């Protein structure tokens, strides 16, 4: 007798809905028969029998939600030969790697409002010097999140759908906006971010490309020269390395080297950084790479509201924007204002948690870890101020510096490698602008200085953790 | 080792008329510049040799059963990340293996488990790599997409679509540089065939007459995109035309056809004539990776291939017609393979994870 177990169907799946049984108790099945259908947040999948036998008992009825991976879902009576059935006793299954299981609980809903002047157009900031690196500190950041219209409803939306909504709304608003990339149309997106866009906008505006990143990224840049507003999706940013010349030489430098004649209103977007167990070539964080390039704007949001408001800003922006998403965040839900005019300013950090003892900066998925660490530290009497950078270039160092002047300590957190990284840049800005306020050395938490290993235990060691952040904070607060 | 004199001084680019379909493997072998059969293990002219066919059958079955089990271990959470199964494509790795000589190199993409097994890698080490254990072929550091056995000439498992093609030409460049008579077998998919660097590599390969055989595993889909939806020229063996690289379409579901075409192409490359393209028409039965629901094709399409073109069934029928199968022997192969796979799975499940200190090793050469 064999237990048929709930299968994991993707690197990040932990549970799913058993939507349908195609067999009933007493049925004989053969290897390869489709016995059930399972729904994950990405797709509906068929489950094939691996062994021959008779379905003795269905343990999980059709329609059951949140069935954990590896839970027995049916019992199969086979014909002897135990070596032909691989379903081992459920307890022998290894834990699936899931670095972010706890994030969901600790997410603080975005405050939703910012107050102050409206910046419907996001982006364009004439007051800022073009140079990022040695930018002198402006007196006060002129950028503020827009005030929301009175009575606006907040709705729970996943990061995935928030991105989708941003694209759809901007495509409705502007006929020059189009989406292009691998599997964005018929497949509905490799990670389902472009779900139903083909149906609404057709294949003129939602374009499946061959696997030819350098080619289609360059083609997108050319289309932007001609005034279209391409959204170029990279299935993941790992593959944008194939296209990096189009992004940097093709897009970022054009306005400058044409003396202002050429505009490149393009968005390069897709998941960035490590997913789970996809090893060295599929797990790189490119924040620092793009953050180093004048002519680019670089955005890396954490929650769904920021993802939506900033992607809309990016699409409207007249300059090339690199928009770094994170696969591990796609399924998380947050409150998002139900307002098509909700557009956030590029270049403005968000203080996610106030605190007087230490400043923690983070972006993208690391914001979740930083908030968790802050909770834990609060339990020990240390109040951390958590700043979500949201935009890496232009970096809102004013907000960071103001915070450090209050807390006198800074810990930066990033998923990527530390060397020449985002944290290094943030710390240097603090040193330049608040040296006399510092009571401890600026400190970085970052991914280990190694290519991403595949083995579950090594992968866990390679990435930043809540514990590492807590330890760094304790070091700078001398606790 | 057949050291081809032509290797030294490449013939002046002999104008190649279209695609050389005429020469049979026998003729090709006969024309070997070294004057002896250059093709170790090419199908003998007089008829298929029984031991060879049985061996191919066994190796294809091993890959099939191994991959089924890998799929199962993935479902149990023992294998993580992306896992691309080779089911349906077994005849290619197995048939081409027969063409390889010691010292030849192989390089491919992420759909690499079958290539490792065909090359004779211990299934335990392959499975243990899949579960991320220290005993795995890359000590758990690479996983499904990054398998290596450099001692056996297998230069990996690469995750960036198309990027292995110039690397494979680099292996061939080294062969020519050293004039060692070895060939690089460089595999890629139909989707990869649209990457620009493939054509940069094609040009150099022909320009410098590099001993490389490009093996396109055309399983008709790149993730959810069919060849028709991604390619202006869907006959991928013609993709070398503007570089003067000959190409040939091969039934990649027929292990004998693969071995024959492979022998001819390898001979061509080995004797200094330059690169050759083999387009293997094949099919993957499973989704692109474990997380692909494969809604872009019908179940009927998959079933039809399984029923009419399955490489393992096909060879078995052929052997039956030749009277090469006796009930006993086939049963033994079956149960041997099952046991090997079950043992590999058990090993991979229980073998220890890498030591944490391994996180920082292998980044640079040991001082
Ligand atoms: C440069 C790059 N772009 C995209 C991907 C994502 N991806 C992985 S496999 C694949 C499909 C490749 O199809 P094909 O070359 O036909 O090989 P097959 O998977 O069919 O063996 C894609 C798009 C990648 N790994 N690398
Ligand atoms: Mg393919």
Coordinates of N, CA, C and O in Angstrom, one line a residue, chain A residues 21-28 55-56 58:
Chain A
X21 N -10.6 15.5 -8.4 CA -10.2 14.2 -8.5 C -10.7 13.6 -9.8 O -11.9 13.8 -10.2
X22 N -9.8 13.0 -10.6 CA -10.3 12.4 -11.9 C -10.5 10.9 -11.7 O -10.9 10.2 -12.6
X23 N -10.3 10.4 -10.5 CA -10.5 9.0 -10.2 C -11.4 8.9 -8.9 O -11.5 9.9 -8.2
X24 N -12.0 7.7 -8.8 CA -12.7 7.5 -7.5 C -12.2 6.3 -6.9 O -11.4 5.5 -7.5
X25 N -12.6 6.1 -5.6 CA -12.1 4.9 -4.9 C -12.5 3.7 -5.7 O -13.7 3.6 -6.2
X26 N -11.6 2.7 -5.7 CA -11.9 1.5 -6.5 C -11.4 1.5 -7.9 O -11.2 0.4 -8.5
X27 N -11.1 2.7 -8.4 CA -10.5 2.7 -9.8 C -9.1 2.2 -9.8 O -8.3 2.3 -8.9
X28 N -8.8 1.5 -11.0 CA -7.5 1.1 -11.2 C -6.7 2.1 -12.0 O -7.3 2.7 -13.0
X55 N -7.1 2.6 -6.4 CA -7.3 3.7 -5.4 C -8.1 3.1 -4.3 O -9.3 2.8 -4.5
X56 N -7.5 3.0 -3.2 CA -8.2 2.4 -2.1 C -9.0 3.4 -1.3 O -10.2 3.1 -0.9
X58 N -9.6 7.8 -0.9 CA -9.3 9.2 -1.1 C -9.3 10.0 0.2 O -10.3 10.0 0.9

